[in-house]
Coordinates of C-alpha atoms in Angstrom, one line a residue:
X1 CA -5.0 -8.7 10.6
X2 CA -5.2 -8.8 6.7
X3 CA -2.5 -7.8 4.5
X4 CA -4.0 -4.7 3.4
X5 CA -4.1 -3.8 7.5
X6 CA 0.1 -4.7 7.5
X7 CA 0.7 -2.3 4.6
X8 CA -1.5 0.6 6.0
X9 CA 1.3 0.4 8.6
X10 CA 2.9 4.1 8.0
X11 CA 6.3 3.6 6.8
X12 CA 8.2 6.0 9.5
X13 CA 6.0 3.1 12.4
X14 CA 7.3 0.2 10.4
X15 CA 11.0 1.6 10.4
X16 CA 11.0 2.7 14.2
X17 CA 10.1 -0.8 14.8
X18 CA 13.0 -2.3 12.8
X19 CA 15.1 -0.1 14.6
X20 CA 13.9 -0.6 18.2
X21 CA 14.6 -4.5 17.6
X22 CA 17.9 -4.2 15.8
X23 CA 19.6 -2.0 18.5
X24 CA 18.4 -4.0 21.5
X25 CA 19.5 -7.4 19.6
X26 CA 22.6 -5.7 19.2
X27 CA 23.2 -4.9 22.7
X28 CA 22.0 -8.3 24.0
X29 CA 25.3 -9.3 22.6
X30 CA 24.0 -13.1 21.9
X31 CA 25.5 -12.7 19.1
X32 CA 29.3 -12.2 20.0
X33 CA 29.9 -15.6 22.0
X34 CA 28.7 -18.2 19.2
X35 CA 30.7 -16.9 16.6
X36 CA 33.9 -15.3 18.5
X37 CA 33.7 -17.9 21.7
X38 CA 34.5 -17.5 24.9
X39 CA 38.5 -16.3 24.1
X40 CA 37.9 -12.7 21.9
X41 CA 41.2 -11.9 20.4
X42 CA 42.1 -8.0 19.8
X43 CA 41.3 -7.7 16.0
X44 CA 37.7 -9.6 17.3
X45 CA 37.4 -6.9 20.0
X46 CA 37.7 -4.1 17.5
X47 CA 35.5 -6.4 14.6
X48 CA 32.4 -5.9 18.0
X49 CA 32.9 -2.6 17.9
X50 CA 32.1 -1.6 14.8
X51 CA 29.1 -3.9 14.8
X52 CA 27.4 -1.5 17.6
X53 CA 27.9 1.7 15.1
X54 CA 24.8 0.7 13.4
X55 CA 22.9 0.3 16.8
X56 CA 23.6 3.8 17.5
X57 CA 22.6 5.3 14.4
X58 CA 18.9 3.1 14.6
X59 CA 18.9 4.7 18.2
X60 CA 19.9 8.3 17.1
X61 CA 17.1 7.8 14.1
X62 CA 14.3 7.0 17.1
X63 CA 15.9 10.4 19.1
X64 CA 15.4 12.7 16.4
X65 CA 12.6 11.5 14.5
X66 CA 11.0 11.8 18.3
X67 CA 11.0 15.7 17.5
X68 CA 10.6 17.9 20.8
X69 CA 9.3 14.4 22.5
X70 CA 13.2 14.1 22.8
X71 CA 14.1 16.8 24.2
X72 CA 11.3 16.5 27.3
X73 CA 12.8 13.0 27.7
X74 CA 16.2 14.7 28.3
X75 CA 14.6 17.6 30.8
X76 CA 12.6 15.4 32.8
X77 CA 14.9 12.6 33.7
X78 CA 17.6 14.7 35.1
X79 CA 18.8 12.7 37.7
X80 CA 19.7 10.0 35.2
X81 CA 21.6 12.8 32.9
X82 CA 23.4 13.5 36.1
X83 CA 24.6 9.8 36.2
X84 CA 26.1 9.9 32.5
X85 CA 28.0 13.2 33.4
X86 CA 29.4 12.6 36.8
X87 CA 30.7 9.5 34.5
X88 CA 31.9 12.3 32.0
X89 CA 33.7 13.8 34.5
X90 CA 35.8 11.0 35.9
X91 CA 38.1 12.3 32.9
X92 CA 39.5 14.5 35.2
X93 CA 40.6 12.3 37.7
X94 CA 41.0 9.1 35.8
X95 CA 44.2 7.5 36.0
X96 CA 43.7 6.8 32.3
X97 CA 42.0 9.6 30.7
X98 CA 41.8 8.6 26.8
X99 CA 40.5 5.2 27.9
X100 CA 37.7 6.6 30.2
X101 CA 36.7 9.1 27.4
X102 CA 36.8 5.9 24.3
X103 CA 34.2 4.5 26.9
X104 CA 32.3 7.3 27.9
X105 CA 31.2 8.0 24.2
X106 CA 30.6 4.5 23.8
X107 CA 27.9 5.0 27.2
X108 CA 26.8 8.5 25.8
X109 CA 25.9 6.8 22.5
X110 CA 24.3 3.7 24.3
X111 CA 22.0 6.1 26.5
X112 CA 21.0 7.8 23.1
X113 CA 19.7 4.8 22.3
X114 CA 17.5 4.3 25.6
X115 CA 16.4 8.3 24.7
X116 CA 15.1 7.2 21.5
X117 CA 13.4 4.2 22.3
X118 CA 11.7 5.9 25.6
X119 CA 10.6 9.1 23.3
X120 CA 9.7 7.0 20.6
X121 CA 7.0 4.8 21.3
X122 CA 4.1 4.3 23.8
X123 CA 4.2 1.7 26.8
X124 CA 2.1 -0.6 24.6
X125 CA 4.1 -0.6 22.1
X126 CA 7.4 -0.4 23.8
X127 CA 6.5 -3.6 25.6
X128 CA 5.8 -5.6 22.3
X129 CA 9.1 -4.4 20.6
X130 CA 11.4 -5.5 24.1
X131 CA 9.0 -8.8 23.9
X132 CA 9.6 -9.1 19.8
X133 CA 13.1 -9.5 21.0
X134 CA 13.1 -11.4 23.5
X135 CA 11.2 -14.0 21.6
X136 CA 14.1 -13.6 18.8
X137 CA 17.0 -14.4 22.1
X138 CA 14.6 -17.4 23.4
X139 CA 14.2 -19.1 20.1
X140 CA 17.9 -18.5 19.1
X141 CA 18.6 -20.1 22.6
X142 CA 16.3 -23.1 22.0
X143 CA 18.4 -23.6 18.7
X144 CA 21.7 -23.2 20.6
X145 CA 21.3 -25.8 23.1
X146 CA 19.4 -28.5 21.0
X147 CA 21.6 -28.2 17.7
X148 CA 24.9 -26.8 19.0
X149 CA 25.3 -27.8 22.5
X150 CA 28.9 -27.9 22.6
X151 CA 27.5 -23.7 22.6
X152 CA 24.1 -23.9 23.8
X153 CA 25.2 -25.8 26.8
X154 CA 28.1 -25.2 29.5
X155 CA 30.8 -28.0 29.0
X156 CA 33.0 -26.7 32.4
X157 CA 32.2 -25.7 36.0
X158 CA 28.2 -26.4 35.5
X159 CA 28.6 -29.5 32.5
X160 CA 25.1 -29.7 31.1
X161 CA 23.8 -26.7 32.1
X162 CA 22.0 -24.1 29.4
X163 CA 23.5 -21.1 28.7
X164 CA 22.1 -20.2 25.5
X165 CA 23.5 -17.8 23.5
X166 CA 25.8 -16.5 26.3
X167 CA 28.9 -17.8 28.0
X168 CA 27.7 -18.6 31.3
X169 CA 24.6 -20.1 32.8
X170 CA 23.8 -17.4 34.7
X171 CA 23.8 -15.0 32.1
X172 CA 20.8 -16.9 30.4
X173 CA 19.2 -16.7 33.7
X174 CA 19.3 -13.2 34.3
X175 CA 18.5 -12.2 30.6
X176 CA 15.5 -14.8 30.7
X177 CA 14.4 -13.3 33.9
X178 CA 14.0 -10.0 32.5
X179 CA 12.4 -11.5 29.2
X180 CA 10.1 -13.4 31.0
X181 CA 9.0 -10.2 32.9
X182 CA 8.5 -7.9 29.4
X183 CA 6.8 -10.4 28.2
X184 CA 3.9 -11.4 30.9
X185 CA 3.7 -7.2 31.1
X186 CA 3.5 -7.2 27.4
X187 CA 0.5 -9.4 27.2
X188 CA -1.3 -7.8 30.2
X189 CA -0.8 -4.5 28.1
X190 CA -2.0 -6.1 24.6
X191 CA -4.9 -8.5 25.6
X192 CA -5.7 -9.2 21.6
X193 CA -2.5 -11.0 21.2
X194 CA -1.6 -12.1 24.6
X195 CA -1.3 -16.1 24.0
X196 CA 1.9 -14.7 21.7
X197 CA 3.0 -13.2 24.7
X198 CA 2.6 -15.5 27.3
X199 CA 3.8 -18.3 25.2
X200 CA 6.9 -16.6 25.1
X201 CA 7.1 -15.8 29.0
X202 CA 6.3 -19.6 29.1
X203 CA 9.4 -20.4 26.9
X204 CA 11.6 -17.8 28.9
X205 CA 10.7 -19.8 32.3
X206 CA 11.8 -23.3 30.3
X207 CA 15.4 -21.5 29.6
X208 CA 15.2 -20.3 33.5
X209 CA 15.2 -23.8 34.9
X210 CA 17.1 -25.5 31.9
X211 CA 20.1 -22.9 33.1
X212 CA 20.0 -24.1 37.2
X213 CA 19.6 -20.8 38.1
X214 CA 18.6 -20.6 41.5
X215 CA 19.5 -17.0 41.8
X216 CA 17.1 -16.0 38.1
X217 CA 14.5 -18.2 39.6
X218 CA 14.2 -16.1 42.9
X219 CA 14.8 -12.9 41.2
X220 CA 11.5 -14.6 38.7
X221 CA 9.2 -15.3 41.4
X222 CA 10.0 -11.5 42.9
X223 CA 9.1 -10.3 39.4
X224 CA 5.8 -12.2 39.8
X225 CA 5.4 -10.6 42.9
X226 CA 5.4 -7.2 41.5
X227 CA 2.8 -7.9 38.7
X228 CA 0.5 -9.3 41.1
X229 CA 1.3 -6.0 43.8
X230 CA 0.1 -4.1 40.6
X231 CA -2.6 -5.6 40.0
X232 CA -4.2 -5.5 42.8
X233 CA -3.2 -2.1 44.4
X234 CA -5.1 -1.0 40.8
X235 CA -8.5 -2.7 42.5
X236 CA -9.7 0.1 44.9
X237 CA -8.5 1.6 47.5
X238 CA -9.1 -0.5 49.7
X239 CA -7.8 -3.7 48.4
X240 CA -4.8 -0.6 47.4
X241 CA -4.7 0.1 51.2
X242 CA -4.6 -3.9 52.4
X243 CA -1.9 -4.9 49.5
X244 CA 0.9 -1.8 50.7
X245 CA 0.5 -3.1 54.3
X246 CA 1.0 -6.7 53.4
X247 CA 3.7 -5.8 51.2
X248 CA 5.5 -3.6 53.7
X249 CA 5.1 -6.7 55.8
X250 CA 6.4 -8.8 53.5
X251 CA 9.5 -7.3 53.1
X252 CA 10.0 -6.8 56.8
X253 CA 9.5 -10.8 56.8
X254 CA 12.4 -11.3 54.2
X255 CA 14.8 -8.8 55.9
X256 CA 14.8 -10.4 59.1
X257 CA 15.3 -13.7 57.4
X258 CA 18.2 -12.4 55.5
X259 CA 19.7 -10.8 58.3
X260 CA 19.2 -13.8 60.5
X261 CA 19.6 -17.0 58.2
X262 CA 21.6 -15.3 55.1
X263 CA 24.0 -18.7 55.9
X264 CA 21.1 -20.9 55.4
X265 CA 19.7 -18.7 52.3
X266 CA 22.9 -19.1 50.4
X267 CA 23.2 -23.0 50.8
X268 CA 19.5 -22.9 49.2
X269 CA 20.5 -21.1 46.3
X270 CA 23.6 -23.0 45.8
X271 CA 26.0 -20.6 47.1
X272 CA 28.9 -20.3 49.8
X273 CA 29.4 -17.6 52.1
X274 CA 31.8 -16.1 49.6
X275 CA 29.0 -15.5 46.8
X276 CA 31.5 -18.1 44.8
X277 CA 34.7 -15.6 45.0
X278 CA 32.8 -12.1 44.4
X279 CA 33.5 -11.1 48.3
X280 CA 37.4 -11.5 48.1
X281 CA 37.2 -9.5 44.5
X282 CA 35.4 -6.8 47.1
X283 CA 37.6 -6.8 50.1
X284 CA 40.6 -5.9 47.2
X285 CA 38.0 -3.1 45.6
X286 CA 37.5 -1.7 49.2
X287 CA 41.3 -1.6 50.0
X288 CA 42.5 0.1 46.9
X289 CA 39.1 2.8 47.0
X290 CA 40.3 3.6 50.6
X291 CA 43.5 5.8 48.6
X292 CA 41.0 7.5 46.3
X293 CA 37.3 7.6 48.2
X294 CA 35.8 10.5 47.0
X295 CA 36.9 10.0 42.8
X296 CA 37.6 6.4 42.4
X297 CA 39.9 6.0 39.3
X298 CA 37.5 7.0 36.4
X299 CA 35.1 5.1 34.0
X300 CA 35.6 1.8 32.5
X301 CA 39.3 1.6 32.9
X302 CA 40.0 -0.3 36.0
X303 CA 39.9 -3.5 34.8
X304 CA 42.1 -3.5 31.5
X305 CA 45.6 -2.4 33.3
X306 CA 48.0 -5.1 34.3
X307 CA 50.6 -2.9 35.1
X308 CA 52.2 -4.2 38.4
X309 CA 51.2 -0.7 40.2
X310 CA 47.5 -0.3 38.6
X311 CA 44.5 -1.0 41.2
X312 CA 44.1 -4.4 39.4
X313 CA 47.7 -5.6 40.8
X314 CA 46.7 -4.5 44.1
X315 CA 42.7 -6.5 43.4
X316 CA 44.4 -9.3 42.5
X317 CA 46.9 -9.6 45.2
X318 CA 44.0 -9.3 47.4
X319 CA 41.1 -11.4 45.4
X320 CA 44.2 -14.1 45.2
X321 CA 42.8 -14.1 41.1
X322 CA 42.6 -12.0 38.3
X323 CA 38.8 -11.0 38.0
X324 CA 37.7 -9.0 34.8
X325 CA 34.9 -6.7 36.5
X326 CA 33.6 -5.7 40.1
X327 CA 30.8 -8.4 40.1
X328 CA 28.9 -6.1 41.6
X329 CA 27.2 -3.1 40.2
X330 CA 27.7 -1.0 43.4
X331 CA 31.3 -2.1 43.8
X332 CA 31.8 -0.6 40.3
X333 CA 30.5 2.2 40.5
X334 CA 32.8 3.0 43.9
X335 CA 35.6 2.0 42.2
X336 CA 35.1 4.0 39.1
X337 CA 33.9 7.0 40.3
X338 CA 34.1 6.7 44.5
X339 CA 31.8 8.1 46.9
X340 CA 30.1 10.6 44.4
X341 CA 28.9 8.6 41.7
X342 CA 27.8 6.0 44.6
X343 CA 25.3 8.5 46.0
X344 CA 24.4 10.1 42.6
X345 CA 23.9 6.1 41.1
X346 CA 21.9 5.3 44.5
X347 CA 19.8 8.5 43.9
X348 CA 19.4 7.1 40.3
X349 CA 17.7 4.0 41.3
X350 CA 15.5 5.1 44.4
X351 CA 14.1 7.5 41.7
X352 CA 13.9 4.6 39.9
X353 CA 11.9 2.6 42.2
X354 CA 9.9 5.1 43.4
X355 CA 8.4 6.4 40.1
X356 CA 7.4 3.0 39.4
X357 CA 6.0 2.2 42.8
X358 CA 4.0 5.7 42.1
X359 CA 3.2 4.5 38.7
X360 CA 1.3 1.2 39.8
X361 CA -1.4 3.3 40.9
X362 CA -2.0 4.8 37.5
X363 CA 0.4 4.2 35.0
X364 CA 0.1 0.9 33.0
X365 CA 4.0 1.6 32.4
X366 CA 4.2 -0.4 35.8
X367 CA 3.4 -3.6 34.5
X368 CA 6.7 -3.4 32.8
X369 CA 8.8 -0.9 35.1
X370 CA 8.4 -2.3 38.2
X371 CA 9.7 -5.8 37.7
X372 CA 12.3 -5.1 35.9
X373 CA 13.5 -2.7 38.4
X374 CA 13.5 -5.1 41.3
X375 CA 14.9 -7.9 39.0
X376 CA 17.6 -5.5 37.7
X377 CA 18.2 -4.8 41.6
X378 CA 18.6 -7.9 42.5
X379 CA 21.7 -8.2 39.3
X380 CA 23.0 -4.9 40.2
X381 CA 24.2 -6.9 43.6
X382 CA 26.3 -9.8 42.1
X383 CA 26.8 -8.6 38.3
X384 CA 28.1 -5.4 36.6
X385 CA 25.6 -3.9 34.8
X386 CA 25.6 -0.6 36.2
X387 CA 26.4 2.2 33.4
X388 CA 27.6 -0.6 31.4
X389 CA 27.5 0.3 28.0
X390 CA 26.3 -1.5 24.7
X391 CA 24.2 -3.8 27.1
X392 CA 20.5 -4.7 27.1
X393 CA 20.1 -4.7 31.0
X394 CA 21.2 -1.0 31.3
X395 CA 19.3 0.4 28.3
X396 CA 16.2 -1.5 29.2
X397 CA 16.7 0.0 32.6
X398 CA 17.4 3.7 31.6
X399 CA 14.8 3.1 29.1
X400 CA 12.3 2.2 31.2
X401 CA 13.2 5.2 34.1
X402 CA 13.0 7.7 31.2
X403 CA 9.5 6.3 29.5
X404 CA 7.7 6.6 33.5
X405 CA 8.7 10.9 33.4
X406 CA 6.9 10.9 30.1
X407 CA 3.0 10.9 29.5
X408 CA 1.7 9.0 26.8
X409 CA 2.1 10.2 23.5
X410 CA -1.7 11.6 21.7
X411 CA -2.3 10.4 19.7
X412 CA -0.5 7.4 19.7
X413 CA 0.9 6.7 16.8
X414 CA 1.3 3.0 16.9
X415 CA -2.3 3.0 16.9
X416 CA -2.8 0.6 14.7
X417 CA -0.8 -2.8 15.4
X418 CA 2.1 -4.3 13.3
X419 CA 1.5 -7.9 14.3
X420 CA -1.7 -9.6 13.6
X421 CA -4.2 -9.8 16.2
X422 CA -4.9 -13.2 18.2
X423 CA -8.5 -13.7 19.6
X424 CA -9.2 -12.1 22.9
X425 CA -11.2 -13.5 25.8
X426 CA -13.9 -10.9 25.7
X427 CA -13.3 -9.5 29.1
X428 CA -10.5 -8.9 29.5
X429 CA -9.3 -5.6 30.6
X430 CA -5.1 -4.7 30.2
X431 CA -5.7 -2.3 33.3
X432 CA -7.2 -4.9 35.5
X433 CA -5.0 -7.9 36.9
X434 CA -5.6 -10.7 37.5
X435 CA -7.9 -10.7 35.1
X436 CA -11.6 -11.0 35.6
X437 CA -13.8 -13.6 33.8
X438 CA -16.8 -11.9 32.2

């Protein structure tokens, strides 16, 4: 691409771009450990906030300079608007009601966000500016650990293990994972600068097994899985007919496996039978949802009460340690919001799961959807990022569920690309995978 193709850019493109980056660099909070550490004081916690104020208005910009677009990505993603209210609602039975409504405008605003960046651009383009930064996160990570690796690299528990901009090894895992997966779809999508692309998944799987991740590196190859289940299903129907069977198989295979080895599965992936403390943290989450299992105790505001007769006093009695979330993104949403926003949140990600299984077969969104759905599954058991606000993993996800209810936009107009154009193998087609050689 020449200058003069850069500048023809239209402004309003070039700006949506800046914003679409900015927001989600902002919400990967990679920022917030190498400068506050691990230990963030209370005038630190309130310096954060402000610094996501500016992510919301780029995200607000995307939503209404989206026009109508917006609106339709509000109407036809209702059951995720469903998720954000019966969150609204906790209010009412919250045991502490100013807290749960701070944190349900912060989640309101954060979903914004997603609404913009879903109305905004097309699945091309959508890709490229969740690859643009995720390349930003993998070079910053690189830095991190070579330079600084008193931060780069975990000095406790793990010694010598990356983690990257982030305070735990896994962390870097599970973000990589993702990364890695927007970025191979990203180069599938945009075959005249793929070797960008897949130089950066390539980059994103050295950070995978520099962190010891056993866990990322499973949730990877599943990932993998899903591009090739796209690609192929996308070949006919009959190679569509022979892939669904085998995959149905497949996951037949692994469920018996699970069900009849999980001991053995664990040990693999370096864990014990207590998933390293999280099923003691559940036992006490069960117990103290058994007095409210319909409500739970509202949004967000479990975990911050050390009162001797708050929920966390009873979790910790039970959990014999103080844990600072569910580790589990099912466990948190029972006890936040009890039995209904369990079903509604399990309605949220069947939809989920299902558009994109639907969309294989004719939707290049899949490339992108699918994996990160299953990989963002696979989190959702051991991690917190269910309606977690002002983070990546749950805008990427609500992004990506609101993008597969809307068609593509005509004309597009990110036509015409901001980054320059690599040389393509001629032959290539982004709707065919694997690719054919001409």
């Amino acid at each position: 691409m020449t200058r003069a193709r850069i500048w023809a850019v239209q402004p309003d493109a070039l700006l949506s771009w800046v914003c679409g980056v900015f927001l989600l660099l902002a919400f990967s909070q990679a920022w917030i450990f190498p400068i506050f550490g691990e230990e963030i004081s209370p005038s630190a916690g309130s310096l954060i906030r402000l610094v996501f104020f500016p992510a919301y208005a780029a995200g607000i910009y995307l939503l209404f300079s989206s026009g109508l677009r917006s609106l339709e990505a509000v109407l036809r993603a209702p059951i995720l608007l469903a998720m954000l209210a019966t969150a609204g609602l906790s209010y009412f039975w919250s045991f502490d009601p100013s807290g749960t409504l701070k944190r349900v405008i912060a989640l309101i605003l954060t979903m914004a966000c997603a609404y913009g960046l879903a109305a905004r651009f097309s699945w091309k383009t959508l890709a490229e500016v969740i690859g643009a930064v995720f390349l930003v996160l993998i070079v910053f990570s690189f830095l991190l650990a070579i330079l600084l690796p008193e931060i780069g690299r975990m000095t406790n528990i793990f010694p010598g293990a990356w983690r990257g901009a982030w305070p735990e090894k896994n962390n870097l895992g599970g973000n990589m994972t993702i990364g890695c997966m927007v970025l191979l779809a990203a180069a599938i999508l945009n075959p005249a600068r793929r070797w960008l692309w897949l130089g950066g998944a390539g980059l994103a799987l050295t950070l995978i097994l520099l962190s010891t991740s056993k866990t990322s590196l499973v949730a990877l190859i599943l990932g993998c899985g899903c591009l090739v289940f796209i690609g192929l299903v996308r070949r006919g129907p009959v190679m569509s007919t022979v892939t669904v069977w085998l995959a149905v198989a497949g996951l037949v295979l692994v469920g018996g496996i699970l069900a009849f080895a999980a001991e053995e599965i664990l040990g693999l992936l370096g864990k014990d039978a207590t998933l390293t403390g999280r099923t003691e943290i559940w036992d006490g989450i069960t117990r103290v949802v058994a007095d409210r299992p319909l409500t739970g105790y509202g949004y967000a505001v479990v975990w911050g009460d050390e009162s001797p007769f708050a929920p966390l006093a009873k979790i910790t009695k039970v959990a014999g340690f103080r844990a600072y979330h569910a580790h589990s993104g099912w466990y948190e949403v029972w006890l936040e919001m009890g039995l209904i926003g369990l079903i509604v949140w399990g309605l949220t990600y069947g939809e989920a799961v299902l558009r994109a299984l639907l969309s294989a077969f004719r939707n290049p969104g899949a490339y992108v959807a699918l994996p990160v759905f299953i990989v963002y599954g696979l989190m959702t058991l051991t991690e917190s990022v269910t309606l977690a606000y002002n983070d990546i993993r749950w805008v990427l996800f609500c992004t990506l569920l609101i993008r597969l209810s809307l068609p593509e936009p005509k004309p597009d107009p990110y036509a015409r690309p901001l980054l320059p154009d690599l040389p393509a193998r001629r032959g290539f087609r982004p709707d065919v995978w694997p690719p054919r050689l001409p």
